[in-house]
Structure formats: structure tokens, C-alpha cells
Short mmCIF file of N, CA and C in Angstrom, two decimals:
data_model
loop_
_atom_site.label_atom_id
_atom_site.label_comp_id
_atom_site.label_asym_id
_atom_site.label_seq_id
_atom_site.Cartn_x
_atom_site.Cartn_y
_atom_site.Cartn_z
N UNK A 20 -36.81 -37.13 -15.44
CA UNK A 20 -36.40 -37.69 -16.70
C UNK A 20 -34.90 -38.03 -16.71
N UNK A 21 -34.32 -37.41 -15.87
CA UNK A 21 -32.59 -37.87 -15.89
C UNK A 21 -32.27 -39.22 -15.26
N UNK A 22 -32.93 -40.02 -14.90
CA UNK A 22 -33.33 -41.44 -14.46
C UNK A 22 -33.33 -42.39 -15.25
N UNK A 23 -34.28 -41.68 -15.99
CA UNK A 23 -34.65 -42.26 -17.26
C UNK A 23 -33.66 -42.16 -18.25
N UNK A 24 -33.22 -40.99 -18.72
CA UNK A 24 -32.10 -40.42 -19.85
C UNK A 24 -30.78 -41.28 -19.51
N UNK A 25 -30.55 -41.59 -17.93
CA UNK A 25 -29.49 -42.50 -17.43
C UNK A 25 -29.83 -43.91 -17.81
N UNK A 26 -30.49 -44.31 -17.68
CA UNK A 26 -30.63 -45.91 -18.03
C UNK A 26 -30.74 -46.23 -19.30
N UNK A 27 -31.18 -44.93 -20.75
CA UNK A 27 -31.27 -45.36 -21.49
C UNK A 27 -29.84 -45.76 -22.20
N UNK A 28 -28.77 -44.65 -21.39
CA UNK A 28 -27.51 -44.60 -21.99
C UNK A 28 -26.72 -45.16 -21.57
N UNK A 29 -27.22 -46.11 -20.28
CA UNK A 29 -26.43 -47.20 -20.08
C UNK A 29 -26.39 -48.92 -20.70
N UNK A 30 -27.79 -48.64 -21.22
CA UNK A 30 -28.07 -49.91 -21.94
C UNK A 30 -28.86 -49.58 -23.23
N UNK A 31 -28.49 -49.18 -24.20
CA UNK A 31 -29.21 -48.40 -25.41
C UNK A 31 -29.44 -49.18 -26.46
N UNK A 32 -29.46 -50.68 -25.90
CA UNK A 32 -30.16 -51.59 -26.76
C UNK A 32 -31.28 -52.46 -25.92
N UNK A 33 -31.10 -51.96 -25.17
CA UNK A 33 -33.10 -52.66 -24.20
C UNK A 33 -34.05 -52.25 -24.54
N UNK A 34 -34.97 -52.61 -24.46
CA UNK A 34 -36.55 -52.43 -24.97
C UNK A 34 -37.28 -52.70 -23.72
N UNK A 35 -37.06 -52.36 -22.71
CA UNK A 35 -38.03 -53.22 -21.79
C UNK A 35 -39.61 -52.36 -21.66
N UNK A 36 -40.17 -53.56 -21.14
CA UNK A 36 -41.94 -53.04 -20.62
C UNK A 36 -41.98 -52.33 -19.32
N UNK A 37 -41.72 -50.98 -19.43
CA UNK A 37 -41.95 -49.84 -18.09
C UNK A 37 -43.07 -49.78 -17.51
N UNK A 38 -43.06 -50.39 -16.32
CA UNK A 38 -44.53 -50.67 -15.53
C UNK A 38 -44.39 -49.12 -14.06
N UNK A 39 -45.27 -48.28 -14.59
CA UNK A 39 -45.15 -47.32 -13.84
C UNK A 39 -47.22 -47.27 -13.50
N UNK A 40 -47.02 -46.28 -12.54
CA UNK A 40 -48.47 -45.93 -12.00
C UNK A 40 -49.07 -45.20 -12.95
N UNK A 41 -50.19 -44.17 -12.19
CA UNK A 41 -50.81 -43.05 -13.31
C UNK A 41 -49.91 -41.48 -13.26
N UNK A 42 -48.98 -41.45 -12.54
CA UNK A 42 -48.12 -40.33 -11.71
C UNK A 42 -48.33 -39.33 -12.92
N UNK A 43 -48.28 -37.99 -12.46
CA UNK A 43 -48.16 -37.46 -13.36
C UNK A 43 -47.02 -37.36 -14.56
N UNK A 44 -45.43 -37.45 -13.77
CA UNK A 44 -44.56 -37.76 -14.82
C UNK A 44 -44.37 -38.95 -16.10
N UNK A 45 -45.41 -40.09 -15.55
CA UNK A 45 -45.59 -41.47 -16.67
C UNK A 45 -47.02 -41.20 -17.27
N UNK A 46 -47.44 -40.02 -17.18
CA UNK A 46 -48.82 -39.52 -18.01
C UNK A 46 -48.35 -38.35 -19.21
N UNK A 47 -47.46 -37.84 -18.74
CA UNK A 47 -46.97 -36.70 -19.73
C UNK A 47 -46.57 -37.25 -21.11
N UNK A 48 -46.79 -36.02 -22.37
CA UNK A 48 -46.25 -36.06 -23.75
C UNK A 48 -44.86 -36.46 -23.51
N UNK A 49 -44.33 -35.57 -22.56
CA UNK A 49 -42.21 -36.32 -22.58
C UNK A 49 -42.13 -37.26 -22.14
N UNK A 50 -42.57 -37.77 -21.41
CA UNK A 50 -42.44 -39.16 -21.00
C UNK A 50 -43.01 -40.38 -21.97
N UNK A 51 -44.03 -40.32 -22.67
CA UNK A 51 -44.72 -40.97 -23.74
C UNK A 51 -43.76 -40.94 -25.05
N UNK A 52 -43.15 -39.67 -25.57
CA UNK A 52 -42.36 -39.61 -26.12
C UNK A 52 -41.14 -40.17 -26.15
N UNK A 53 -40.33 -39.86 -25.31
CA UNK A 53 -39.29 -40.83 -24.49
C UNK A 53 -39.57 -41.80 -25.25
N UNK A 54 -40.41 -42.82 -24.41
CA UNK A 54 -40.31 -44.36 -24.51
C UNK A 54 -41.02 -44.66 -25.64
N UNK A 55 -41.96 -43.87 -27.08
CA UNK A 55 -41.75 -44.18 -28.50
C UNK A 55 -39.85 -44.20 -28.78
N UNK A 56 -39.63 -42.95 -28.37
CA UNK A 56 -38.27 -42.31 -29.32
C UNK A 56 -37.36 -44.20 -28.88
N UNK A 57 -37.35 -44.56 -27.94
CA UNK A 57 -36.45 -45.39 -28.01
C UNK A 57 -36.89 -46.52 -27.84
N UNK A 58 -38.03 -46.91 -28.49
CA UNK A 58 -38.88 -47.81 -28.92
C UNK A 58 -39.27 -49.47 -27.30
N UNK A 59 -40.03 -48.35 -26.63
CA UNK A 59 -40.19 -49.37 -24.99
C UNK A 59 -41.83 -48.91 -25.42
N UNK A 60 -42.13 -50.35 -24.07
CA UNK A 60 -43.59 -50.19 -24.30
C UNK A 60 -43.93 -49.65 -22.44
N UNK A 61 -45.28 -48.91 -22.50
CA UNK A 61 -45.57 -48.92 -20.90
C UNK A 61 -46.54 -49.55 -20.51
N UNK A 62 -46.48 -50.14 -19.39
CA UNK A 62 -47.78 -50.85 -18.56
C UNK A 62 -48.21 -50.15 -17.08
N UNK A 63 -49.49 -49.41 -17.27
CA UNK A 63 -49.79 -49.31 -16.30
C UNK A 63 -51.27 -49.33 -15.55
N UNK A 64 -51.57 -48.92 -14.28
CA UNK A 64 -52.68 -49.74 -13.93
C UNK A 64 -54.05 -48.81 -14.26
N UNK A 65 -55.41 -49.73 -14.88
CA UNK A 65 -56.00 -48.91 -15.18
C UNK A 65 -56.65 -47.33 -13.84
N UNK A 66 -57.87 -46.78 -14.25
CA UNK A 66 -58.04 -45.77 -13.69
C UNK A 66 -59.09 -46.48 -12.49
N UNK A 67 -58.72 -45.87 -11.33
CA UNK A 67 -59.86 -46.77 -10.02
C UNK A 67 -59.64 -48.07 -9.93
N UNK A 68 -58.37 -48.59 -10.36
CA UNK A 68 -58.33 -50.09 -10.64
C UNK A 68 -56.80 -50.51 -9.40
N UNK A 69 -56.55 -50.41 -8.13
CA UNK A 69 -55.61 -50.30 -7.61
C UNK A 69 -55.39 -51.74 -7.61
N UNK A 70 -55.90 -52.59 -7.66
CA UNK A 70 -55.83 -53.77 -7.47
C UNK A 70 -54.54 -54.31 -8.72
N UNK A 71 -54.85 -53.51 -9.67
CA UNK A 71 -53.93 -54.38 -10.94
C UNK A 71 -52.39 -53.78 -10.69
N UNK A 72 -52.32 -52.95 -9.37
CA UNK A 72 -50.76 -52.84 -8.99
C UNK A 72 -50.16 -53.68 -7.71
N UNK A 73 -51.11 -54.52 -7.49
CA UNK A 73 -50.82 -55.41 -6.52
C UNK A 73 -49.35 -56.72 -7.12
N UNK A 74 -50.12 -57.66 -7.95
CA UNK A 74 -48.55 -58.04 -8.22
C UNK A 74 -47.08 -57.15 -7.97
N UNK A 75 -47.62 -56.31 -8.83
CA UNK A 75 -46.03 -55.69 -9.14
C UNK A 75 -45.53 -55.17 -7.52
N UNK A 76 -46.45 -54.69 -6.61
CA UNK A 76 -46.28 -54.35 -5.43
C UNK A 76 -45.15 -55.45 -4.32
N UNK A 77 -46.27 -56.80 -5.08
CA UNK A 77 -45.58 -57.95 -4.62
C UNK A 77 -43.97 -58.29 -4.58
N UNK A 78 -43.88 -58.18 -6.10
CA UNK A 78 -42.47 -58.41 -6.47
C UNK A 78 -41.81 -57.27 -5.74
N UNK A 79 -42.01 -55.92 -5.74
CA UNK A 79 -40.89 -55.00 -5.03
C UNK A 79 -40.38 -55.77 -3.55
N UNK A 80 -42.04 -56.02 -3.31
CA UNK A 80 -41.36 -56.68 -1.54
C UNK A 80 -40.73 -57.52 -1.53
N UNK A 81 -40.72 -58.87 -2.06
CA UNK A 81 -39.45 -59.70 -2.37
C UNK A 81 -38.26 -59.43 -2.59
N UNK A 82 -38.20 -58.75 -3.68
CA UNK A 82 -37.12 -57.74 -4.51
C UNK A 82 -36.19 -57.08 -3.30
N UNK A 83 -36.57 -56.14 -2.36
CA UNK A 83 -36.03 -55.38 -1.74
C UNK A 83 -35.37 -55.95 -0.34
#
């Protein structure tokens, strides 16, 4: 969460769409909480569905 707690306080007027997996830390109440409290939305891929993390997979490889 200090990742998180860092980026919010570096830009504490973004809203962005947090595209994370099913991990346990982007499944938790604090983490869900979190991103109500500072009003972000999350996207992530459904359950048995690996395929719908393929884009985003895409873009990292470009990205990096």
C-alpha cells in the first residue's frame, strides 16, 4: 500500500482507472477502500478469464 499511498500524494487530483489482476492485495477491503476513499475506479480481469489481461500485457511490452 505505500506505492499506492505514494502516488496518491504525488498527484492528489487524479482519478485514474487501476487495472490490476485478481492478486490478493487488489482483492482486499484496504485496497477497495483506498481507491473509493480517493474516488478511482478498478479494472480487472474476470475469474478463469486470462485472456482479458492480454492487451494490457501488450502495452507493458511496448511500454518497457
Amino acid at each position: 500500500m505505500d506505492t499506492f499511498d505514494e502516488a496518491v500524494r504525488q498527484e492528489p487530483d487524479a482519478h485514474p482507472l487501476v487495472y490490476s489482476d485478481r492478486g490478493f492485495q487488489y482483492t482486499s477491503a484496504q485496497f477497495y477502500t483506498r481507491l473509493k476513499k480517493h474516488h478511482m475506479k478498478q479494472s480487472m480481469s474476470r475469474v478463469a478469464h486470462c485472456i482479458d489481461n492480454g492487451p494490457m500485457e501488450g502495452f507493458w511490452g511496448i511500454a518497457a
